[in-house]
PDB file of C-alpha atoms in Angstrom:
ATOM      1  CA  MET M  19     -55.112  18.340  27.096  1.00 93.00           C
ATOM      2  CA  ILE M  20     -52.256  17.281  29.359  1.00 94.00           C
ATOM      3  CA  ARG M  21     -49.838  16.491  26.497  1.00 94.00           C
ATOM      4  CA  ARG M  22     -49.182  19.216  23.947  1.00 93.00           C
ATOM      5  CA  PRO M  23     -46.216  18.244  21.718  1.00 95.00           C
ATOM      6  CA  ARG M  24     -46.273  21.695  20.131  1.00 94.00           C
ATOM      7  CA  ARG M  25     -44.779  23.104  23.347  1.00 94.00           C
ATOM      8  CA  ASN M  26     -41.470  21.653  22.172  1.00 96.00           C
ATOM      9  CA  ARG M  27     -41.748  23.387  18.788  1.00 96.00           C
ATOM     10  CA  GLN M  28     -42.723  26.925  19.737  1.00 96.00           C
ATOM     11  CA  THR M  29     -39.357  28.707  19.271  1.00 96.00           C
ATOM     12  CA  GLU M  30     -36.238  28.045  17.234  1.00 95.00           C
ATOM     13  CA  ALA M  31     -34.145  27.789  20.404  1.00 96.00           C
ATOM     14  CA  ILE M  32     -36.434  25.078  21.796  1.00 96.00           C
ATOM     15  CA  ARG M  33     -36.590  23.225  18.474  1.00 95.00           C
ATOM     16  CA  ASN M  34     -32.799  23.197  18.274  1.00 94.00           C
ATOM     17  CA  MET M  35     -32.539  21.975  21.844  1.00 95.00           C
ATOM     18  CA  VAL M  36     -34.673  18.873  21.201  1.00 96.00           C
ATOM     19  CA  GLN M  37     -33.492  18.141  17.646  1.00 94.00           C
ATOM     20  CA  GLU M  38     -32.710  14.434  17.390  1.00 95.00           C
ATOM     21  CA  THR M  39     -30.531  14.353  14.252  1.00 96.00           C
ATOM     22  CA  THR M  40     -27.631  16.646  13.445  1.00 95.00           C
ATOM     23  CA  LEU M  41     -25.328  16.762  10.435  1.00 96.00           C
ATOM     24  CA  THR M  42     -21.748  17.986  10.416  1.00 97.00           C
ATOM     25  CA  THR M  43     -19.006  17.972   7.808  1.00 97.00           C
ATOM     26  CA  HIS M  44     -17.543  14.913   9.584  1.00 97.00           C
ATOM     27  CA  ASP M  45     -20.499  12.860   8.318  1.00 98.00           C
ATOM     28  CA  PHE M  46     -19.586  13.246   4.637  1.00 98.00           C
ATOM     29  CA  ILE M  47     -17.485  11.700   1.920  1.00 98.00           C
ATOM     30  CA  TYR M  48     -17.270  13.876  -1.192  1.00 98.00           C
ATOM     31  CA  PRO M  49     -17.081  12.015  -4.546  1.00 97.00           C
ATOM     32  CA  LEU M  50     -14.681  13.469  -7.108  1.00 97.00           C
ATOM     33  CA  PHE M  51     -14.437  12.737 -10.846  1.00 96.00           C
ATOM     34  CA  LEU M  52     -10.967  12.515 -12.381  1.00 97.00           C
ATOM     35  CA  ILE M  53      -9.813  12.978 -15.965  1.00 95.00           C
ATOM     36  CA  GLY M  54      -6.408  13.019 -17.633  1.00 94.00           C
ATOM     37  CA  GLY M  55      -4.531  16.017 -18.904  1.00 94.00           C
ATOM     38  CA  GLN M  56      -3.507  19.279 -17.288  1.00 95.00           C
ATOM     39  CA  ASN M  57      -5.526  22.268 -16.098  1.00 95.00           C
ATOM     40  CA  GLN M  58      -8.799  20.493 -16.867  1.00 95.00           C
ATOM     41  CA  ARG M  59     -12.042  21.347 -15.080  1.00 95.00           C
ATOM     42  CA  MET M  60     -15.159  20.256 -16.985  1.00 94.00           C
ATOM     43  CA  GLU M  61     -18.694  20.444 -15.634  1.00 93.00           C
ATOM     44  CA  VAL M  62     -20.818  17.302 -15.828  1.00 93.00           C
ATOM     45  CA  LYS M  63     -23.852  18.559 -17.760  1.00 92.00           C
ATOM     46  CA  SER M  64     -26.295  16.260 -15.983  1.00 93.00           C
ATOM     47  CA  MET M  65     -24.916  17.273 -12.564  1.00 94.00           C
ATOM     48  CA  PRO M  66     -24.860  21.088 -12.288  1.00 94.00           C
ATOM     49  CA  GLY M  67     -22.056  22.255 -10.039  1.00 94.00           C
ATOM     50  CA  ILE M  68     -20.091  19.006 -10.298  1.00 96.00           C
ATOM     51  CA  ASN M  69     -16.909  18.841 -12.374  1.00 95.00           C
ATOM     52  CA  ARG M  70     -14.367  16.412 -13.755  1.00 95.00           C
ATOM     53  CA  PHE M  71     -10.858  17.388 -12.658  1.00 97.00           C
ATOM     54  CA  SER M  72      -7.364  16.684 -13.878  1.00 97.00           C
ATOM     55  CA  ILE M  73      -4.929  15.838 -11.104  1.00 97.00           C
ATOM     56  CA  ASP M  74      -3.592  19.401 -10.774  1.00 96.00           C
ATOM     57  CA  THR M  75      -7.033  20.993 -10.498  1.00 97.00           C
ATOM     58  CA  VAL M  76      -8.451  18.309  -8.197  1.00 98.00           C
ATOM     59  CA  LEU M  77      -5.856  19.391  -5.653  1.00 98.00           C
ATOM     60  CA  ASP M  78      -7.436  22.851  -5.661  1.00 97.00           C
ATOM     61  CA  GLU M  79     -10.868  21.296  -5.113  1.00 98.00           C
ATOM     62  CA  VAL M  80      -9.619  19.182  -2.233  1.00 98.00           C
ATOM     63  CA  ALA M  81      -8.001  22.242  -0.672  1.00 98.00           C
ATOM     64  CA  ALA M  82     -11.272  24.175  -0.879  1.00 98.00           C
ATOM     65  CA  CYS M  83     -13.175  21.310   0.717  1.00 98.00           C
ATOM     66  CA  VAL M  84     -10.631  20.836   3.513  1.00 98.00           C
ATOM     67  CA  GLU M  85     -10.939  24.540   4.298  1.00 97.00           C
ATOM     68  CA  LEU M  86     -14.699  23.987   4.682  1.00 98.00           C
ATOM     69  CA  GLY M  87     -14.176  20.983   6.958  1.00 97.00           C
ATOM     70  CA  VAL M  88     -14.782  18.152   4.462  1.00 98.00           C
ATOM     71  CA  LYS M  89     -11.841  15.757   4.795  1.00 97.00           C
ATOM     72  CA  ALA M  90     -12.980  12.489   3.233  1.00 98.00           C
ATOM     73  CA  PHE M  91     -13.060  11.938  -0.525  1.00 98.00           C
ATOM     74  CA  ALA M  92     -14.085   9.200  -2.950  1.00 98.00           C
ATOM     75  CA  PRO M  93     -12.376   9.715  -6.330  1.00 97.00           C
ATOM     76  CA  PHE M  94     -13.617   8.009  -9.503  1.00 96.00           C
ATOM     77  CA  PRO M  95     -11.620   7.952 -12.777  1.00 95.00           C
ATOM     78  CA  SER M  96     -12.876   8.683 -16.276  1.00 93.00           C
ATOM     79  CA  ILE M  97     -10.737   6.501 -18.539  1.00 93.00           C
ATOM     80  CA  PRO M  98     -10.380   7.073 -22.320  1.00 92.00           C
ATOM     81  CA  GLU M  99     -11.903   4.354 -24.492  1.00 91.00           C
ATOM     82  CA  GLU M 100      -8.537   3.482 -26.002  1.00 94.00           C
ATOM     83  CA  GLN M 101      -7.271   2.454 -22.545  1.00 94.00           C
ATOM     84  CA  LYS M 102     -10.178   0.073 -21.909  1.00 94.00           C
ATOM     85  CA  ASP M 103     -10.129  -3.633 -22.608  1.00 93.00           C
ATOM     86  CA  LYS M 104     -12.035  -6.801 -21.770  1.00 93.00           C
ATOM     87  CA  TYR M 105      -9.980  -7.488 -18.643  1.00 95.00           C
ATOM     88  CA  ALA M 106      -9.732  -3.884 -17.356  1.00 95.00           C
ATOM     89  CA  THR M 107      -5.936  -4.059 -17.496  1.00 96.00           C
ATOM     90  CA  GLU M 108      -5.599  -0.313 -16.888  1.00 96.00           C
ATOM     91  CA  SER M 109      -7.335  -0.725 -13.519  1.00 95.00           C
ATOM     92  CA  HIS M 110      -4.164  -2.114 -11.958  1.00 97.00           C
ATOM     93  CA  ASN M 111      -1.595  -0.027 -13.822  1.00 97.00           C
ATOM     94  CA  PRO M 112       0.414   1.563 -10.973  1.00 97.00           C
ATOM     95  CA  ASP M 113       1.224   4.547 -13.190  1.00 96.00           C
ATOM     96  CA  GLY M 114      -2.348   5.058 -14.383  1.00 96.00           C
ATOM     97  CA  LEU M 115      -4.568   8.081 -13.771  1.00 97.00           C
ATOM     98  CA  PHE M 116      -6.216   6.720 -10.631  1.00 97.00           C
ATOM     99  CA  PRO M 117      -3.144   5.628  -8.615  1.00 98.00           C
ATOM    100  CA  SER M 118      -1.344   8.807  -9.709  1.00 97.00           C
ATOM    101  CA  ALA M 119      -4.222  10.922  -8.406  1.00 97.00           C
ATOM    102  CA  ILE M 120      -4.314   8.994  -5.112  1.00 98.00           C
ATOM    103  CA  ARG M 121      -0.585   9.588  -4.605  1.00 98.00           C
ATOM    104  CA  ALA M 122      -0.885  13.299  -5.435  1.00 98.00           C
ATOM    105  CA  ILE M 123      -3.788  13.876  -3.070  1.00 98.00           C
ATOM    106  CA  LYS M 124      -2.159  12.005  -0.188  1.00 98.00           C
ATOM    107  CA  LYS M 125       1.171  13.775  -0.738  1.00 98.00           C
ATOM    108  CA  ASN M 126      -0.446  17.202  -0.583  1.00 98.00           C
ATOM    109  CA  PHE M 127      -3.143  16.389   1.976  1.00 98.00           C
ATOM    110  CA  PRO M 128      -1.912  13.542   4.188  1.00 97.00           C
ATOM    111  CA  GLU M 129      -4.631  14.317   6.720  1.00 97.00           C
ATOM    112  CA  VAL M 130      -7.573  13.467   4.429  1.00 98.00           C
ATOM    113  CA  ALA M 131      -9.232  10.074   4.120  1.00 98.00           C
ATOM    114  CA  LEU M 132      -9.316   8.562   0.634  1.00 98.00           C
ATOM    115  CA  ILE M 133     -11.967   5.962  -0.130  1.00 98.00           C
ATOM    116  CA  THR M 134     -11.206   4.384  -3.506  1.00 98.00           C
ATOM    117  CA  ASP M 135     -13.531   2.555  -5.879  1.00 97.00           C
ATOM    118  CA  VAL M 136     -12.793  -1.069  -6.732  1.00 97.00           C
ATOM    119  CA  ALA M 137     -14.786  -2.054  -9.821  1.00 95.00           C
ATOM    120  CA  MET M 138     -13.998  -2.871 -13.427  1.00 94.00           C
ATOM    121  CA  ASP M 139     -16.653  -0.805 -15.191  1.00 92.00           C
ATOM    122  CA  PRO M 140     -14.636   2.438 -15.659  1.00 91.00           C
ATOM    123  CA  TYR M 141     -11.876   0.383 -17.326  1.00 93.00           C
ATOM    124  CA  ASN M 142     -13.852  -2.402 -18.977  1.00 91.00           C
ATOM    125  CA  SER M 143     -14.545  -2.164 -22.717  1.00 90.00           C
ATOM    126  CA  ASP M 144     -17.844  -3.943 -22.029  1.00 88.00           C
ATOM    127  CA  GLY M 145     -18.872  -1.377 -19.404  1.00 86.00           C
ATOM    128  CA  HIS M 146     -19.573  -4.055 -16.807  1.00 92.00           C
ATOM    129  CA  ASP M 147     -18.253  -4.617 -13.299  1.00 91.00           C
ATOM    130  CA  GLY M 148     -16.928  -8.046 -14.246  1.00 93.00           C
ATOM    131  CA  ILE M 149     -15.355 -10.015 -17.070  1.00 93.00           C
ATOM    132  CA  VAL M 150     -17.941 -10.760 -19.773  1.00 92.00           C
ATOM    133  CA  GLU M 151     -17.992 -14.063 -21.658  1.00 91.00           C
ATOM    134  CA  ASN M 152     -20.853 -14.847 -24.040  1.00 90.00           C
ATOM    135  CA  GLY M 153     -23.047 -12.316 -22.294  1.00 88.00           C
ATOM    136  CA  GLU M 154     -22.384 -13.744 -18.816  1.00 91.00           C
ATOM    137  CA  ILE M 155     -20.581 -11.869 -16.049  1.00 92.00           C
ATOM    138  CA  LEU M 156     -17.903 -14.206 -14.684  1.00 95.00           C
ATOM    139  CA  ASN M 157     -17.754 -13.965 -10.910  1.00 97.00           C
ATOM    140  CA  ASP M 158     -14.652 -15.816  -9.719  1.00 96.00           C
ATOM    141  CA  GLU M 159     -12.422 -14.744 -12.609  1.00 96.00           C
ATOM    142  CA  THR M 160     -13.359 -11.131 -11.866  1.00 96.00           C
ATOM    143  CA  LEU M 161     -12.110 -11.430  -8.276  1.00 97.00           C
ATOM    144  CA  GLU M 162      -8.532 -11.742  -9.506  1.00 97.00           C
ATOM    145  CA  VAL M 163      -8.786  -8.377 -11.262  1.00 97.00           C
ATOM    146  CA  LEU M 164     -10.444  -6.742  -8.245  1.00 98.00           C
ATOM    147  CA  GLY M 165      -7.659  -7.986  -5.974  1.00 98.00           C
ATOM    148  CA  LYS M 166      -4.982  -6.518  -8.232  1.00 98.00           C
ATOM    149  CA  MET M 167      -6.872  -3.233  -8.419  1.00 98.00           C
ATOM    150  CA  ALA M 168      -7.299  -2.964  -4.648  1.00 98.00           C
ATOM    151  CA  LEU M 169      -3.620  -3.699  -4.078  1.00 98.00           C
ATOM    152  CA  VAL M 170      -2.470  -0.972  -6.478  1.00 98.00           C
ATOM    153  CA  GLN M 171      -4.801   1.500  -4.773  1.00 98.00           C
ATOM    154  CA  ALA M 172      -3.486   0.560  -1.346  1.00 98.00           C
ATOM    155  CA  GLN M 173       0.092   0.919  -2.564  1.00 98.00           C
ATOM    156  CA  ALA M 174      -0.767   4.388  -3.878  1.00 98.00           C
ATOM    157  CA  GLY M 175      -2.069   5.502  -0.475  1.00 98.00           C
ATOM    158  CA  ALA M 176      -5.763   4.626  -0.218  1.00 98.00           C
ATOM    159  CA  ASP M 177      -7.030   4.552   3.362  1.00 98.00           C
ATOM    160  CA  ILE M 178     -10.167   2.567   2.533  1.00 98.00           C
ATOM    161  CA  VAL M 179     -10.900   0.511  -0.580  1.00 98.00           C
ATOM    162  CA  ALA M 180     -14.546   0.321  -1.561  1.00 98.00           C
ATOM    163  CA  PRO M 181     -15.564  -2.621  -3.791  1.00 97.00           C
ATOM    164  CA  SER M 182     -18.678  -1.520  -5.699  1.00 95.00           C
ATOM    165  CA  ASP M 183     -18.873  -4.452  -8.110  1.00 95.00           C
ATOM    166  CA  MET M 184     -21.279  -6.771  -6.196  1.00 95.00           C
ATOM    167  CA  MET M 185     -19.392  -9.936  -7.122  1.00 96.00           C
ATOM    168  CA  ASP M 186     -19.836 -12.778  -4.623  1.00 97.00           C
ATOM    169  CA  GLY M 187     -16.830 -13.276  -2.344  1.00 98.00           C
ATOM    170  CA  ARG M 188     -14.979 -10.123  -3.312  1.00 97.00           C
ATOM    171  CA  ILE M 189     -14.601  -8.781   0.251  1.00 98.00           C
ATOM    172  CA  GLY M 190     -12.851 -11.935   1.437  1.00 98.00           C
ATOM    173  CA  HIS M 191     -10.611 -12.076  -1.625  1.00 98.00           C
ATOM    174  CA  ILE M 192      -9.586  -8.431  -1.355  1.00 98.00           C
ATOM    175  CA  ARG M 193      -8.969  -8.749   2.381  1.00 98.00           C
ATOM    176  CA  GLN M 194      -6.676 -11.716   1.734  1.00 98.00           C
ATOM    177  CA  VAL M 195      -4.747  -9.897  -0.999  1.00 98.00           C
ATOM    178  CA  LEU M 196      -4.273  -6.791   1.144  1.00 98.00           C
ATOM    179  CA  ASP M 197      -3.192  -8.753   4.212  1.00 98.00           C
ATOM    180  CA  GLU M 198      -0.750 -10.947   2.302  1.00 98.00           C
ATOM    181  CA  ASN M 199       0.924  -7.815   0.937  1.00 98.00           C
ATOM    182  CA  GLY M 200       1.244  -6.010   4.251  1.00 98.00           C
ATOM    183  CA  PHE M 201      -1.775  -3.722   4.025  1.00 98.00           C
ATOM    184  CA  GLN M 202      -3.599  -4.917   7.118  1.00 98.00           C
ATOM    185  CA  LYS M 203      -4.362  -1.298   8.053  1.00 98.00           C
ATOM    186  CA  VAL M 204      -6.232  -0.550   4.813  1.00 98.00           C
ATOM    187  CA  ALA M 205      -9.951  -0.883   5.529  1.00 98.00           C
ATOM    188  CA  ILE M 206     -12.729  -2.157   3.268  1.00 98.00           C
ATOM    189  CA  MET M 207     -15.984  -0.279   2.756  1.00 98.00           C
ATOM    190  CA  ALA M 208     -18.275  -2.820   1.129  1.00 98.00           C
ATOM    191  CA  TYR M 209     -20.994  -1.700  -1.250  1.00 98.00           C
ATOM    192  CA  THR M 210     -23.158  -4.221   0.570  1.00 98.00           C
ATOM    193  CA  ALA M 211     -26.623  -3.426  -0.771  1.00 98.00           C
ATOM    194  CA  LYS M 212     -26.090  -1.867  -4.197  1.00 97.00           C
ATOM    195  CA  TYR M 213     -29.316  -1.914  -6.134  1.00 97.00           C
ATOM    196  CA  ALA M 214     -29.939  -2.028  -9.890  1.00 95.00           C
ATOM    197  CA  SER M 215     -31.278   1.518  -9.948  1.00 95.00           C
ATOM    198  CA  ALA M 216     -32.517   3.963 -12.568  1.00 92.00           C
ATOM    199  CA  PHE M 217     -30.762   6.790 -10.702  1.00 93.00           C
ATOM    200  CA  TYR M 218     -27.185   6.048 -11.836  1.00 91.00           C
ATOM    201  CA  GLY M 219     -27.467   7.813 -15.199  1.00 84.00           C
ATOM    202  CA  PRO M 220     -25.562  11.048 -14.484  1.00 88.00           C
ATOM    203  CA  PHE M 221     -22.697   9.124 -12.850  1.00 86.00           C
ATOM    204  CA  ARG M 222     -22.342   6.932 -15.916  1.00 79.00           C
ATOM    205  CA  ASP M 223     -22.379  10.064 -18.078  1.00 77.00           C
ATOM    206  CA  ALA M 224     -19.554  11.510 -15.987  1.00 76.00           C
ATOM    207  CA  LEU M 225     -17.362   8.420 -16.357  1.00 74.00           C
ATOM    208  CA  GLY M 226     -18.588   6.970 -19.649  1.00 73.00           C
ATOM    209  CA  SER M 227     -19.105   3.682 -17.826  1.00 70.00           C
ATOM    210  CA  ALA M 228     -22.533   2.521 -18.992  1.00 75.00           C
ATOM    211  CA  PRO M 229     -22.798  -1.134 -20.100  1.00 77.00           C
ATOM    212  CA  LYS M 230     -22.296  -1.596 -23.827  1.00 78.00           C
ATOM    213  CA  ALA M 231     -24.879  -4.411 -23.803  1.00 79.00           C
ATOM    214  CA  GLY M 232     -27.357  -5.794 -21.316  1.00 78.00           C
ATOM    215  CA  ASP M 233     -27.777  -4.505 -17.778  1.00 86.00           C
ATOM    216  CA  LYS M 234     -26.376  -5.130 -14.300  1.00 91.00           C
ATOM    217  CA  LYS M 235     -29.301  -7.016 -12.823  1.00 91.00           C
ATOM    218  CA  THR M 236     -27.450 -10.321 -12.444  1.00 92.00           C
ATOM    219  CA  TYR M 237     -25.116  -8.751  -9.889  1.00 94.00           C
ATOM    220  CA  GLN M 238     -26.728  -5.588  -8.551  1.00 95.00           C
ATOM    221  CA  MET M 239     -29.704  -6.190  -6.258  1.00 96.00           C
ATOM    222  CA  ASN M 240     -33.403  -6.172  -7.148  1.00 97.00           C
ATOM    223  CA  TYR M 241     -34.885  -2.923  -5.816  1.00 97.00           C
ATOM    224  CA  ALA M 242     -37.981  -4.842  -4.670  1.00 97.00           C
ATOM    225  CA  ASN M 243     -35.934  -6.706  -2.031  1.00 98.00           C
ATOM    226  CA  SER M 244     -34.848  -5.692   1.449  1.00 97.00           C
ATOM    227  CA  ARG M 245     -34.289  -8.973   3.334  1.00 97.00           C
ATOM    228  CA  GLU M 246     -31.702  -9.896   0.717  1.00 98.00           C
ATOM    229  CA  ALA M 247     -29.616  -6.991   2.023  1.00 98.00           C
ATOM    230  CA  LEU M 248     -29.228  -8.851   5.318  1.00 98.00           C
ATOM    231  CA  ILE M 249     -27.699 -11.819   3.474  1.00 98.00           C
ATOM    232  CA  GLU M 250     -25.191  -9.532   1.762  1.00 98.00           C
ATOM    233  CA  ALA M 251     -24.424  -7.783   5.056  1.00 98.00           C
ATOM    234  CA  GLU M 252     -23.839 -11.074   6.861  1.00 98.00           C
ATOM    235  CA  LEU M 253     -21.462 -12.270   4.136  1.00 98.00           C
ATOM    236  CA  ASP M 254     -19.537  -8.986   3.892  1.00 98.00           C
ATOM    237  CA  THR M 255     -19.121  -8.861   7.663  1.00 98.00           C
ATOM    238  CA  ALA M 256     -17.900 -12.457   7.831  1.00 98.00           C
ATOM    239  CA  GLU M 257     -15.431 -11.809   4.998  1.00 98.00           C
ATOM    240  CA  GLY M 258     -13.852  -8.850   6.791  1.00 98.00           C
ATOM    241  CA  ALA M 259     -15.693  -5.668   5.778  1.00 98.00           C
ATOM    242  CA  ASP M 260     -15.077  -2.673   8.041  1.00 98.00           C
ATOM    243  CA  TYR M 261     -18.038  -0.638   6.748  1.00 98.00           C
ATOM    244  CA  LEU M 262     -21.332  -1.561   5.066  1.00 98.00           C
ATOM    245  CA  MET M 263     -22.882   0.660   2.422  1.00 98.00           C
ATOM    246  CA  VAL M 264     -26.353   1.083   0.941  1.00 98.00           C
ATOM    247  CA  LYS M 265     -26.601   2.538  -2.566  1.00 98.00           C
ATOM    248  CA  PRO M 266     -28.707   4.460  -3.578  1.00 98.00           C
ATOM    249  CA  ALA M 267     -29.821   6.211  -0.395  1.00 98.00           C
ATOM    250  CA  LEU M 268     -33.029   8.149  -0.883  1.00 97.00           C
ATOM    251  CA  SER M 269     -35.268   5.336  -2.154  1.00 96.00           C
ATOM    252  CA  TYR M 270     -33.660   2.888   0.288  1.00 98.00           C
ATOM    253  CA  LEU M 271     -33.988   4.573   3.678  1.00 98.00           C
ATOM    254  CA  ASP M 272     -35.696   1.427   4.948  1.00 98.00           C
ATOM    255  CA  VAL M 273     -32.660  -0.652   3.949  1.00 98.00           C
ATOM    256  CA  ILE M 274     -30.322   1.783   5.722  1.00 98.00           C
ATOM    257  CA  ARG M 275     -32.417   1.352   8.867  1.00 98.00           C
ATOM    258  CA  LEU M 276     -32.502  -2.420   8.399  1.00 98.00           C
ATOM    259  CA  LEU M 277     -28.712  -2.658   8.302  1.00 98.00           C
ATOM    260  CA  ARG M 278     -28.333  -0.178  11.156  1.00 98.00           C
ATOM    261  CA  ASP M 279     -30.619  -2.303  13.351  1.00 98.00           C
ATOM    262  CA  ASN M 280     -28.831  -5.553  12.474  1.00 98.00           C
ATOM    263  CA  SER M 281     -25.147  -4.593  12.420  1.00 98.00           C
ATOM    264  CA  HIS M 282     -22.627  -3.005  14.738  1.00 97.00           C
ATOM    265  CA  LEU M 283     -20.442  -1.901  11.810  1.00 98.00           C
ATOM    266  CA  PRO M 284     -20.561   1.704  10.603  1.00 98.00           C
ATOM    267  CA  ILE M 285     -23.254   2.148   7.945  1.00 98.00           C
ATOM    268  CA  ALA M 286     -22.588   4.313   4.885  1.00 98.00           C
ATOM    269  CA  ALA M 287     -25.166   5.493   2.366  1.00 98.00           C
ATOM    270  CA  TYR M 288     -24.517   6.862  -1.129  1.00 98.00           C
ATOM    271  CA  ASN M 289     -26.722   9.828  -2.054  1.00 98.00           C
ATOM    272  CA  ILE M 290     -26.171   9.217  -5.735  1.00 96.00           C
ATOM    273  CA  SER M 291     -25.973  11.246  -8.918  1.00 95.00           C
ATOM    274  CA  GLY M 292     -29.602  10.877  -9.980  1.00 95.00           C
ATOM    275  CA  GLU M 293     -30.820  11.972  -6.563  1.00 97.00           C
ATOM    276  CA  TYR M 294     -28.557  15.014  -6.775  1.00 97.00           C
ATOM    277  CA  ALA M 295     -29.595  15.818 -10.353  1.00 96.00           C
ATOM    278  CA  MET M 296     -33.319  15.694  -9.532  1.00 97.00           C
ATOM    279  CA  VAL M 297     -32.923  18.329  -6.833  1.00 97.00           C
ATOM    280  CA  LYS M 298     -30.772  20.551  -9.043  1.00 97.00           C
ATOM    281  CA  ALA M 299     -33.154  20.308 -12.018  1.00 96.00           C
ATOM    282  CA  ALA M 300     -36.225  21.070  -9.916  1.00 97.00           C
ATOM    283  CA  ALA M 301     -34.457  23.985  -8.227  1.00 97.00           C
ATOM    284  CA  GLN M 302     -33.297  25.448 -11.550  1.00 96.00           C
ATOM    285  CA  ASN M 303     -36.909  25.384 -12.727  1.00 97.00           C
ATOM    286  CA  GLY M 304     -38.070  27.141  -9.576  1.00 98.00           C
ATOM    287  CA  TRP M 305     -40.190  24.182  -8.483  1.00 98.00           C
ATOM    288  CA  ILE M 306     -38.469  23.672  -5.117  1.00 98.00           C
ATOM    289  CA  ASP M 307     -36.028  25.462  -2.832  1.00 98.00           C
ATOM    290  CA  GLY M 308     -32.890  23.515  -3.661  1.00 98.00           C
ATOM    291  CA  GLU M 309     -31.004  24.360  -0.481  1.00 98.00           C
ATOM    292  CA  LYS M 310     -33.861  23.385   1.806  1.00 98.00           C
ATOM    293  CA  ALA M 311     -34.428  20.176  -0.159  1.00 98.00           C
ATOM    294  CA  MET M 312     -30.724  19.330   0.130  1.00 98.00           C
ATOM    295  CA  VAL M 313     -30.735  19.732   3.899  1.00 98.00           C
ATOM    296  CA  GLU M 314     -33.964  17.747   4.297  1.00 98.00           C
ATOM    297  CA  ILE M 315     -32.733  14.867   2.153  1.00 98.00           C
ATOM    298  CA  LEU M 316     -29.341  14.625   3.852  1.00 98.00           C
ATOM    299  CA  THR M 317     -30.952  14.790   7.286  1.00 98.00           C
ATOM    300  CA  SER M 318     -33.360  11.993   6.332  1.00 98.00           C
ATOM    301  CA  ILE M 319     -30.437   9.757   5.357  1.00 98.00           C
ATOM    302  CA  LYS M 320     -28.704  10.398   8.681  1.00 98.00           C
ATOM    303  CA  ARG M 321     -31.987   9.923  10.566  1.00 98.00           C
ATOM    304  CA  ALA M 322     -32.515   6.564   8.848  1.00 98.00           C
ATOM    305  CA  GLY M 323     -29.305   5.324  10.434  1.00 98.00           C
ATOM    306  CA  ALA M 324     -26.384   6.227   8.175  1.00 98.00           C
ATOM    307  CA  ASP M 325     -23.177   7.067  10.012  1.00 98.00           C
ATOM    308  CA  ILE M 326     -21.503   8.213   6.796  1.00 98.00           C
ATOM    309  CA  ILE M 327     -23.014   9.865   3.711  1.00 98.00           C
ATOM    310  CA  LEU M 328     -21.345   9.907   0.304  1.00 98.00           C
ATOM    311  CA  SER M 329     -22.927  12.870  -1.426  1.00 98.00           C
ATOM    312  CA  TYR M 330     -22.305  15.326  -4.234  1.00 97.00           C
ATOM    313  CA  PHE M 331     -23.898  17.866  -1.890  1.00 98.00           C
ATOM    314  CA  ALA M 332     -21.045  17.524   0.639  1.00 98.00           C
ATOM    315  CA  LYS M 333     -19.196  20.691  -0.370  1.00 98.00           C
ATOM    316  CA  GLU M 334     -22.422  22.667  -0.802  1.00 98.00           C
ATOM    317  CA  TYR M 335     -23.670  21.521   2.602  1.00 98.00           C
ATOM    318  CA  ALA M 336     -20.378  22.565   4.183  1.00 98.00           C
ATOM    319  CA  GLN M 337     -20.803  26.023   2.601  1.00 97.00           C
ATOM    320  CA  PHE M 338     -24.360  26.123   3.960  1.00 97.00           C
ATOM    321  CA  LEU M 339     -23.047  25.503   7.478  1.00 96.00           C
ATOM    322  CA  LYS M 340     -20.701  28.484   7.143  1.00 90.00           C
ATOM    323  CA  LYS M 341     -23.567  30.920   6.538  1.00 82.00           C
TER     324      LYS M 341
END
């Protein structure tokens, strides 16, 4: 045999030398869950190791992550039911939990990147990403709320706003609102291919944002489709998106690769709550090595073509690199 591929695998030094995909802390965005109050730190039961933080304690978490080399964060607010209404009014309250947290983080850590969620569901009494009328999600009326929300987040200090709602035309509308108000430097990370997935459960537990009725299949994508992602990517790019995202990541590696091969924009992938919870549950039962599974999964997402990975493993992976 003239060709023996195993020659390039025979020692760790050789394997490291020819390794094609590498992961560093610069590849990650770490999602954070926010709650009101003071001195609050509450574990999400369905996501072992992940907590909800009040603004004072989230600053400690950010500090710990920055020390480890993780410097990009995606906060998500858990809003009390009494502050929710049909039109998600609290979502654009400049003195609300979310803008207050953005200001506090940027004041204390001006060097970090904050990627903020633009969607109505945490604030909507219906639990949907849009205004609901007679069971229908209203697209164009919802854009007005999303624009107000994005503007308040930009005013609070967001570096990148990330519309996760999947309404048609929202990237263009938000870009127009930001530009007209002097926020041309604030970027948009579009949730371009966000699928109607069964893996969102723990996230919705953390925020209490599950739909009160129906599902999200009229706006989130059918998980059987991949070519449709190219339509969404083309529209988001034309409307002014600076980043394209695929969510979830693990069951959609082919879609990550599809966007990577058809776009010159940075591609993000969201390694979501259900994917995280599966690894943690299996590891707690002794069925898999959780650390090795974490590294393999994250590497597969990067190998598929993601430039950026939003993951609840970000802090844990950074600790792994320090070993």
